[in-house]
Amino acid sequence: MQPFVYNALPMRVIFGSGTLSQVGPEIQRLGCGKALVLTTPAQAKEGEMLRADLGSLAVGLYSNATMHTPTDITEEALELAQRLGADCVVALGGGSTIGLGKAIALRTDLPQIVIPTSYAGSEATTVIGQTENGQKTTQKTPKVLPEAIIYDVDLTLTLPAQMTITSGINAIAHAVEALYSAEANPITDMLAEQGIARVANALKILSKDPHNIEARSDALFGAWACGSCLGAVGMALHHKLCHTLGGTFNLPHAETHTVVLPHTIAYNAPFSTVAMTKAARSLSAGSAAQGVYDLAKNLGAPYSLKQLGMKEADLERAADVAMKSPYPNPAPLDRERLLSLLRDAYEGKRPA
């Protein structure tokens, strides 16, 4: 018998099609009536439509959520929330918007309702990453866990092809790290395997048929499963590297996860054979590292840091930053091995 400790997160999940109509009732269920809607600039139109639909339940819209959650953006949104007397936030969007909602909740304890439009999965975790002065830091606290998550499959039907793939592999990264986490347990293992399989199979269909409603549903459910299992356990090397690359070098979040994941899997594989067997099985691949790499490359996603604009001269600095603070990881952390990992990711080499 495998001994384990499992901490279930208190979350309310509404999943289906047309569930956007539940936002108003959920605001009222929380005892609130002055919601501030949050979006990125690209989704401002959708945010304004939601604000209008909510009528008197919404007091305004903040539409400048930004990748990697810069603290100056958070302060700007927080000032608006206080000026309008907001008693809750409604985040409509992907990881950038969800991160902003979490950052506001961290500072104010305002309740959050999250409506994901991508497969980021961060809505299901107690993790928040924030960037200040070019340095991205993360913390884990129940204060940032949303009170309600509303998954509306209809909102993902227009997700662009490239974003669909990279966002989906970002979700897979959550589940892979959960499988080899120091806090792994049978419950999260089961969720992780199901999440990886659902997302991977859905991505193959969506690359050819982006409006396939069943595949969109599977991808969204898989993203929730992947995020949920990571929310219940701890992060390791993969997320540390991606936060370093994203916050320090301003690389795009989902694309960075997509490029780096095969290489962090390969780094940890000799020290987490059972976890990697489960991941490979869920990917229908002989090797978890090669399975993720082939999935990304075959579906047209970026597969090298060079493609994302990373400079080769910055690899040494990235390795130094990643080594700064200790964190649990199956394989021992060694600077030269990390540098080799980063070089492989920079060149886009297929893991051996």
CSV table of C-alpha atoms in Angstrom, one decimal:
chain,number,residue,atom,x,y,z
A,1,MET,CA,0.0,0.0,0.0
A,2,GLN,CA,1.2,3.5,-0.8
A,3,PRO,CA,0.9,5.8,2.2
A,4,PHE,CA,-0.1,9.3,1.2
A,5,VAL,CA,-1.5,12.7,2.3
A,6,TYR,CA,-4.2,14.3,0.1
A,7,ASN,CA,-5.5,17.9,0.7
A,8,ALA,CA,-8.6,18.5,-1.3
A,9,LEU,CA,-9.1,22.1,-2.4
A,10,PRO,CA,-12.6,23.7,-1.8
A,11,MET,CA,-13.7,24.7,-5.2
A,12,ARG,CA,-17.1,25.1,-6.9
A,13,VAL,CA,-17.0,24.1,-10.6
A,14,ILE,CA,-19.8,24.7,-13.1
A,15,PHE,CA,-19.1,22.9,-16.4
A,16,GLY,CA,-21.0,22.8,-19.7
A,17,SER,CA,-22.2,24.9,-22.7
A,18,GLY,CA,-24.0,28.2,-22.2
A,19,THR,CA,-22.9,28.3,-18.6
A,20,LEU,CA,-21.8,32.0,-19.0
A,21,SER,CA,-25.4,32.8,-18.0
A,22,GLN,CA,-24.6,31.5,-14.5
A,23,VAL,CA,-22.2,34.4,-13.7
A,24,GLY,CA,-25.0,36.7,-12.3
A,25,PRO,CA,-26.5,34.0,-10.0
A,26,GLU,CA,-23.0,33.1,-8.8
A,27,ILE,CA,-22.2,36.7,-7.9
A,28,GLN,CA,-25.5,36.8,-5.9
A,29,ARG,CA,-24.7,33.4,-4.3
A,30,LEU,CA,-21.5,34.9,-2.9
A,31,GLY,CA,-23.6,37.7,-1.4
A,32,CYS,CA,-22.0,40.3,-3.8
A,33,GLY,CA,-23.5,42.8,-6.2
A,34,LYS,CA,-20.6,45.1,-7.4
A,35,ALA,CA,-18.4,43.0,-9.6
A,36,LEU,CA,-15.3,44.3,-11.5
A,37,VAL,CA,-14.9,42.4,-14.7
A,38,LEU,CA,-11.3,41.6,-15.7
A,39,THR,CA,-9.9,40.9,-19.2
A,40,THR,CA,-6.8,41.4,-21.4
A,41,PRO,CA,-6.9,44.1,-24.1
A,42,ALA,CA,-7.6,41.5,-26.7
A,43,GLN,CA,-10.8,40.3,-24.9
A,44,ALA,CA,-12.0,43.8,-23.9
A,45,LYS,CA,-15.0,43.5,-26.2
A,46,GLU,CA,-16.1,40.2,-24.6
A,47,GLY,CA,-15.6,41.7,-21.2
A,48,GLU,CA,-17.8,44.7,-22.1
A,49,MET,CA,-20.5,42.4,-23.3
A,50,LEU,CA,-20.4,40.4,-20.0
A,51,ARG,CA,-20.4,43.6,-18.0
A,52,ALA,CA,-23.5,44.8,-19.9
A,53,ASP,CA,-25.2,41.4,-19.4
A,54,LEU,CA,-24.6,41.6,-15.7
A,55,GLY,CA,-26.3,45.0,-15.5
A,56,SER,CA,-26.4,46.4,-12.0
A,57,LEU,CA,-24.4,43.5,-10.7
A,58,ALA,CA,-21.2,44.9,-12.4
A,59,VAL,CA,-19.6,48.2,-11.6
A,60,GLY,CA,-16.9,48.3,-14.2
A,61,LEU,CA,-14.4,46.7,-16.5
A,62,TYR,CA,-10.6,46.6,-16.3
A,63,SER,CA,-9.2,45.3,-19.6
A,64,ASN,CA,-5.4,45.6,-19.2
A,65,ALA,CA,-4.5,42.2,-17.7
A,66,THR,CA,-0.9,41.4,-18.7
A,67,MET,CA,1.2,38.3,-19.1
A,68,HIS,CA,3.2,37.2,-16.0
A,69,THR,CA,1.1,39.5,-13.8
A,70,PRO,CA,3.3,42.6,-13.4
A,71,THR,CA,2.8,44.2,-10.0
A,72,ASP,CA,2.3,47.7,-11.5
A,73,ILE,CA,-0.7,46.4,-13.5
A,74,THR,CA,-2.1,44.8,-10.4
A,75,GLU,CA,-1.8,48.1,-8.5
A,76,GLU,CA,-3.6,49.9,-11.3
A,77,ALA,CA,-6.5,47.4,-11.3
A,78,LEU,CA,-6.7,47.5,-7.5
A,79,GLU,CA,-7.0,51.3,-7.5
A,80,LEU,CA,-10.0,51.0,-9.9
A,81,ALA,CA,-11.6,48.2,-7.8
A,82,GLN,CA,-11.3,50.4,-4.7
A,83,ARG,CA,-12.6,53.5,-6.4
A,84,LEU,CA,-15.6,51.7,-7.8
A,85,GLY,CA,-16.3,49.9,-4.5
A,86,ALA,CA,-16.1,46.5,-6.1
A,87,ASP,CA,-17.0,43.6,-3.8
A,88,CYS,CA,-15.8,40.8,-6.1
A,89,VAL,CA,-13.9,40.2,-9.3
A,90,VAL,CA,-14.9,38.3,-12.4
A,91,ALA,CA,-12.0,37.1,-14.5
A,92,LEU,CA,-12.8,36.3,-18.1
A,93,GLY,CA,-9.9,35.0,-20.1
A,94,GLY,CA,-6.7,32.9,-19.9
A,95,GLY,CA,-3.7,32.8,-17.5
A,96,SER,CA,-3.0,36.5,-17.7
A,97,THR,CA,-6.5,37.5,-16.6
A,98,ILE,CA,-6.8,34.7,-14.0
A,99,GLY,CA,-3.4,35.8,-12.6
A,100,LEU,CA,-4.6,39.4,-12.2
A,101,GLY,CA,-7.8,38.2,-10.4
A,102,LYS,CA,-5.6,36.1,-8.0
A,103,ALA,CA,-3.3,39.1,-7.4
A,104,ILE,CA,-6.2,41.3,-6.4
A,105,ALA,CA,-7.6,38.6,-4.1
A,106,LEU,CA,-4.2,38.2,-2.5
A,107,ARG,CA,-4.2,41.8,-1.5
A,108,THR,CA,-7.9,42.3,-0.7
A,109,ASP,CA,-9.6,38.9,-0.1
A,110,LEU,CA,-12.2,39.9,-2.6
A,111,PRO,CA,-14.1,36.8,-3.9
A,112,GLN,CA,-13.3,35.6,-7.4
A,113,ILE,CA,-15.4,34.1,-10.1
A,114,VAL,CA,-13.2,32.8,-13.0
A,115,ILE,CA,-14.4,32.0,-16.6
A,116,PRO,CA,-11.4,30.4,-18.4
A,117,THR,CA,-11.3,30.8,-22.1
A,118,SER,CA,-8.1,28.8,-22.6
A,119,TYR,CA,-6.6,25.6,-21.1
A,120,ALA,CA,-4.2,27.4,-18.6
A,121,GLY,CA,-5.5,25.5,-15.6
A,122,SER,CA,-4.2,28.1,-13.1
A,123,GLU,CA,-7.8,28.8,-12.0
A,124,ALA,CA,-7.8,25.4,-10.1
A,125,THR,CA,-4.6,26.1,-8.1
A,126,THR,CA,-3.6,28.0,-5.1
A,127,VAL,CA,-0.4,29.2,-6.9
A,128,ILE,CA,0.2,32.8,-8.0
A,129,GLY,CA,3.1,34.1,-10.0
A,130,GLN,CA,4.0,37.8,-10.1
A,131,THR,CA,6.6,39.8,-11.8
A,132,GLU,CA,8.4,42.9,-10.4
A,133,ASN,CA,11.6,44.5,-11.8
A,134,GLY,CA,12.1,41.6,-14.2
A,135,GLN,CA,11.9,38.9,-11.5
A,136,LYS,CA,9.0,36.5,-11.4
A,137,THR,CA,8.3,34.9,-8.0
A,138,THR,CA,5.6,32.4,-7.0
A,139,GLN,CA,3.8,31.6,-3.8
A,140,LYS,CA,1.1,29.2,-2.8
A,141,THR,CA,-1.7,30.4,-0.6
A,142,PRO,CA,-5.5,29.5,-0.3
A,143,LYS,CA,-6.2,33.2,-0.5
A,144,VAL,CA,-5.9,33.1,-4.3
A,145,LEU,CA,-8.2,30.1,-4.9
A,146,PRO,CA,-11.3,31.3,-6.8
A,147,GLU,CA,-14.7,30.8,-5.1
A,148,ALA,CA,-16.3,29.6,-8.3
A,149,ILE,CA,-15.0,28.5,-11.7
A,150,ILE,CA,-17.4,28.6,-14.7
A,151,TYR,CA,-16.3,26.5,-17.6
A,152,ASP,CA,-18.3,27.3,-20.8
A,153,VAL,CA,-17.1,25.1,-23.7
A,154,ASP,CA,-18.7,27.6,-26.1
A,155,LEU,CA,-16.1,30.3,-25.2
A,156,THR,CA,-13.2,28.0,-26.4
A,157,LEU,CA,-14.6,27.4,-29.9
A,158,THR,CA,-12.8,30.4,-31.3
A,159,LEU,CA,-9.5,29.8,-29.5
A,160,PRO,CA,-6.8,30.2,-32.2
A,161,ALA,CA,-5.1,27.0,-33.4
A,162,GLN,CA,-1.7,27.8,-32.1
A,163,MET,CA,-3.0,29.0,-28.7
A,164,THR,CA,-5.1,25.8,-28.5
A,165,ILE,CA,-2.0,23.6,-28.8
A,166,THR,CA,0.3,25.6,-26.6
A,167,SER,CA,-2.3,26.2,-23.9
A,168,GLY,CA,-3.2,22.5,-24.0
A,169,ILE,CA,0.5,21.4,-23.5
A,170,ASN,CA,0.8,23.9,-20.7
A,171,ALA,CA,-2.1,22.0,-19.0
A,172,ILE,CA,-0.3,18.7,-19.6
A,173,ALA,CA,2.8,20.2,-17.9
A,174,HIS,CA,0.7,20.7,-14.7
A,175,ALA,CA,-0.3,17.0,-14.7
A,176,VAL,CA,3.2,15.7,-15.5
A,177,GLU,CA,4.7,17.6,-12.6
A,178,ALA,CA,1.9,16.4,-10.3
A,179,LEU,CA,2.8,12.8,-11.2
A,180,TYR,CA,6.4,13.1,-10.0
A,181,SER,CA,5.7,15.6,-7.2
A,182,ALA,CA,7.0,14.9,-3.7
A,183,GLU,CA,3.4,15.1,-2.6
A,184,ALA,CA,2.0,12.8,-5.3
A,185,ASN,CA,-0.8,10.5,-4.3
A,186,PRO,CA,-3.2,8.0,-5.9
A,187,ILE,CA,-6.0,10.6,-6.3
A,188,THR,CA,-4.0,13.2,-8.1
A,189,ASP,CA,-2.3,10.5,-10.1
A,190,MET,CA,-5.7,9.3,-11.4
A,191,LEU,CA,-6.7,12.9,-12.3
A,192,ALA,CA,-3.3,13.6,-13.9
A,193,GLU,CA,-3.4,10.5,-16.2
A,194,GLN,CA,-7.0,11.3,-17.2
A,195,GLY,CA,-6.2,14.9,-17.8
A,196,ILE,CA,-3.1,14.2,-20.0
A,197,ALA,CA,-5.0,11.7,-22.1
A,198,ARG,CA,-8.1,13.9,-22.6
A,199,VAL,CA,-6.0,17.0,-23.6
A,200,ALA,CA,-3.6,15.1,-25.8
A,201,ASN,CA,-6.3,13.3,-27.7
A,202,ALA,CA,-8.4,16.5,-28.1
A,203,LEU,CA,-5.5,18.5,-29.4
A,204,LYS,CA,-4.9,16.0,-32.3
A,205,ILE,CA,-8.6,16.4,-33.3
A,206,LEU,CA,-8.7,20.1,-32.8
A,207,SER,CA,-5.7,20.7,-35.0
A,208,LYS,CA,-7.8,19.5,-37.9
A,209,ASP,CA,-11.3,20.3,-36.7
A,210,PRO,CA,-11.1,23.4,-34.4
A,211,HIS,CA,-14.8,23.6,-33.9
A,212,ASN,CA,-15.3,20.0,-32.8
A,213,ILE,CA,-17.5,20.5,-29.7
A,214,GLU,CA,-16.7,17.1,-28.1
A,215,ALA,CA,-12.9,17.7,-28.5
A,216,ARG,CA,-13.3,21.2,-27.1
A,217,SER,CA,-15.2,19.7,-24.1
A,218,ASP,CA,-12.5,17.1,-23.5
A,219,ALA,CA,-9.7,19.6,-23.7
A,220,LEU,CA,-11.4,21.9,-21.2
A,221,PHE,CA,-12.3,19.1,-18.8
A,222,GLY,CA,-8.7,17.8,-19.2
A,223,ALA,CA,-7.3,21.3,-18.4
A,224,TRP,CA,-9.4,21.4,-15.2
A,225,ALA,CA,-8.2,17.9,-14.2
A,226,CYS,CA,-4.5,18.9,-14.9
A,227,GLY,CA,-4.8,22.1,-12.9
A,228,SER,CA,-6.7,20.4,-10.1
A,229,CYS,CA,-4.0,17.8,-9.5
A,230,LEU,CA,-1.2,20.4,-9.6
A,231,GLY,CA,-3.2,22.6,-7.2
A,232,ALA,CA,-3.2,19.7,-4.7
A,233,VAL,CA,0.5,19.0,-4.8
A,234,GLY,CA,3.8,21.0,-5.4
A,235,MET,CA,5.6,22.2,-8.4
A,236,ALA,CA,9.2,21.2,-9.4
A,237,LEU,CA,11.8,21.9,-12.0
A,238,HIS,CA,9.6,22.5,-15.0
A,239,HIS,CA,7.5,25.3,-13.5
A,240,LYS,CA,10.6,26.8,-11.9
A,241,LEU,CA,12.4,27.0,-15.3
A,242,CYS,CA,9.3,28.4,-17.1
A,243,HIS,CA,8.8,31.1,-14.4
A,244,THR,CA,12.4,32.0,-14.7
A,245,LEU,CA,12.3,32.2,-18.5
A,246,GLY,CA,9.0,34.0,-18.6
A,247,GLY,CA,9.5,36.5,-15.8
A,248,THR,CA,13.2,37.3,-16.5
A,249,PHE,CA,13.3,37.2,-20.3
A,250,ASN,CA,9.6,38.0,-21.0
A,251,LEU,CA,9.0,34.8,-23.0
A,252,PRO,CA,5.3,33.9,-23.7
A,253,HIS,CA,3.9,31.7,-21.0
A,254,ALA,CA,2.2,28.8,-22.8
A,255,GLU,CA,4.7,28.6,-25.6
A,256,THR,CA,7.6,28.4,-23.0
A,257,HIS,CA,5.9,25.5,-21.2
A,258,THR,CA,5.4,23.8,-24.6
A,259,VAL,CA,9.1,24.1,-25.5
A,260,VAL,CA,10.6,23.3,-22.2
A,261,LEU,CA,8.4,20.4,-21.0
A,262,PRO,CA,10.0,17.6,-23.1
A,263,HIS,CA,13.4,18.5,-21.7
A,264,THR,CA,12.4,18.8,-18.1
A,265,ILE,CA,10.7,15.4,-18.4
A,266,ALA,CA,14.0,13.9,-19.9
A,267,TYR,CA,16.0,15.5,-17.0
A,268,ASN,CA,13.8,13.9,-14.4
A,269,ALA,CA,13.0,10.6,-16.1
A,270,PRO,CA,15.7,8.4,-14.6
A,271,PHE,CA,14.6,9.4,-11.1
A,272,SER,CA,10.8,9.1,-11.6
A,273,THR,CA,10.3,6.0,-13.8
A,274,VAL,CA,6.9,5.1,-12.4
A,275,ALA,CA,5.6,8.6,-13.0
A,276,MET,CA,7.0,8.7,-16.5
A,277,THR,CA,5.5,5.4,-17.4
A,278,LYS,CA,2.1,6.7,-16.5
A,279,ALA,CA,2.7,9.9,-18.5
A,280,ALA,CA,3.8,8.0,-21.5
A,281,ARG,CA,0.8,5.7,-21.3
A,282,SER,CA,-1.5,8.7,-21.2
A,283,LEU,CA,0.2,10.1,-24.2
A,284,SER,CA,0.0,6.7,-26.1
A,285,ALA,CA,3.8,7.1,-26.5
A,286,GLY,CA,6.8,4.9,-25.7
A,287,SER,CA,8.6,7.8,-24.0
A,288,ALA,CA,6.9,10.7,-22.1
A,289,ALA,CA,9.6,13.2,-23.2
A,290,GLN,CA,9.4,12.2,-26.9
A,291,GLY,CA,5.6,12.0,-26.7
A,292,VAL,CA,5.3,15.6,-25.7
A,293,TYR,CA,7.9,16.8,-28.1
A,294,ASP,CA,6.3,15.0,-31.0
A,295,LEU,CA,2.9,16.2,-30.1
A,296,ALA,CA,4.0,19.8,-30.1
A,297,LYS,CA,6.1,19.6,-33.3
A,298,ASN,CA,3.6,17.5,-35.3
A,299,LEU,CA,0.8,19.9,-34.5
A,300,GLY,CA,2.8,23.0,-35.5
A,301,ALA,CA,3.6,24.4,-32.1
A,302,PRO,CA,7.0,26.0,-31.4
A,303,TYR,CA,9.6,23.5,-30.1
A,304,SER,CA,12.7,25.7,-29.5
A,305,LEU,CA,13.5,28.6,-27.3
A,306,LYS,CA,15.2,30.2,-30.3
A,307,GLN,CA,11.8,30.4,-32.0
A,308,LEU,CA,10.4,32.3,-29.0
A,309,GLY,CA,13.1,35.0,-29.2
A,310,MET,CA,15.4,33.7,-26.5
A,311,LYS,CA,19.0,34.8,-26.9
A,312,GLU,CA,21.7,32.1,-26.6
A,313,ALA,CA,23.8,34.4,-24.5
A,314,ASP,CA,21.1,34.4,-21.8
A,315,LEU,CA,21.1,30.7,-21.2
A,316,GLU,CA,23.9,30.9,-18.6
A,317,ARG,CA,22.0,33.6,-16.7
A,318,ALA,CA,18.8,31.5,-16.9
A,319,ALA,CA,20.6,28.5,-15.3
A,320,ASP,CA,21.9,30.8,-12.5
A,321,VAL,CA,18.5,32.1,-11.7
A,322,ALA,CA,16.9,28.7,-11.7
A,323,MET,CA,19.5,27.5,-9.2
A,324,LYS,CA,19.0,30.4,-6.8
A,325,SER,CA,16.3,29.0,-4.5
A,326,PRO,CA,16.0,25.3,-3.6
A,327,TYR,CA,12.8,23.4,-4.4
A,328,PRO,CA,11.8,19.7,-4.4
A,329,ASN,CA,12.6,17.8,-7.6
A,330,PRO,CA,13.0,14.1,-8.4
A,331,ALA,CA,16.5,14.6,-10.0
A,332,PRO,CA,19.2,16.5,-8.1
A,333,LEU,CA,19.6,20.0,-9.4
A,334,ASP,CA,23.0,20.5,-11.1
A,335,ARG,CA,23.9,23.7,-12.9
A,336,GLU,CA,25.7,22.1,-15.7
A,337,ARG,CA,22.9,19.6,-16.4
A,338,LEU,CA,20.4,22.5,-16.2
A,339,LEU,CA,22.5,24.4,-18.7
A,340,SER,CA,22.6,21.4,-21.0
A,341,LEU,CA,18.8,21.1,-20.7
A,342,LEU,CA,18.4,24.8,-21.6
A,343,ARG,CA,20.7,24.4,-24.6
A,344,ASP,CA,18.7,21.4,-25.9
A,345,ALA,CA,15.5,23.5,-25.5
A,346,TYR,CA,17.1,26.4,-27.2
A,347,GLU,CA,18.1,24.3,-30.2
A,348,GLY,CA,14.8,22.4,-30.2
A,349,LYS,CA,16.5,19.0,-30.0
A,350,ARG,CA,14.3,15.9,-29.7
A,351,PRO,CA,15.0,14.3,-26.3
A,352,ALA,CA,17.0,11.1,-26.5
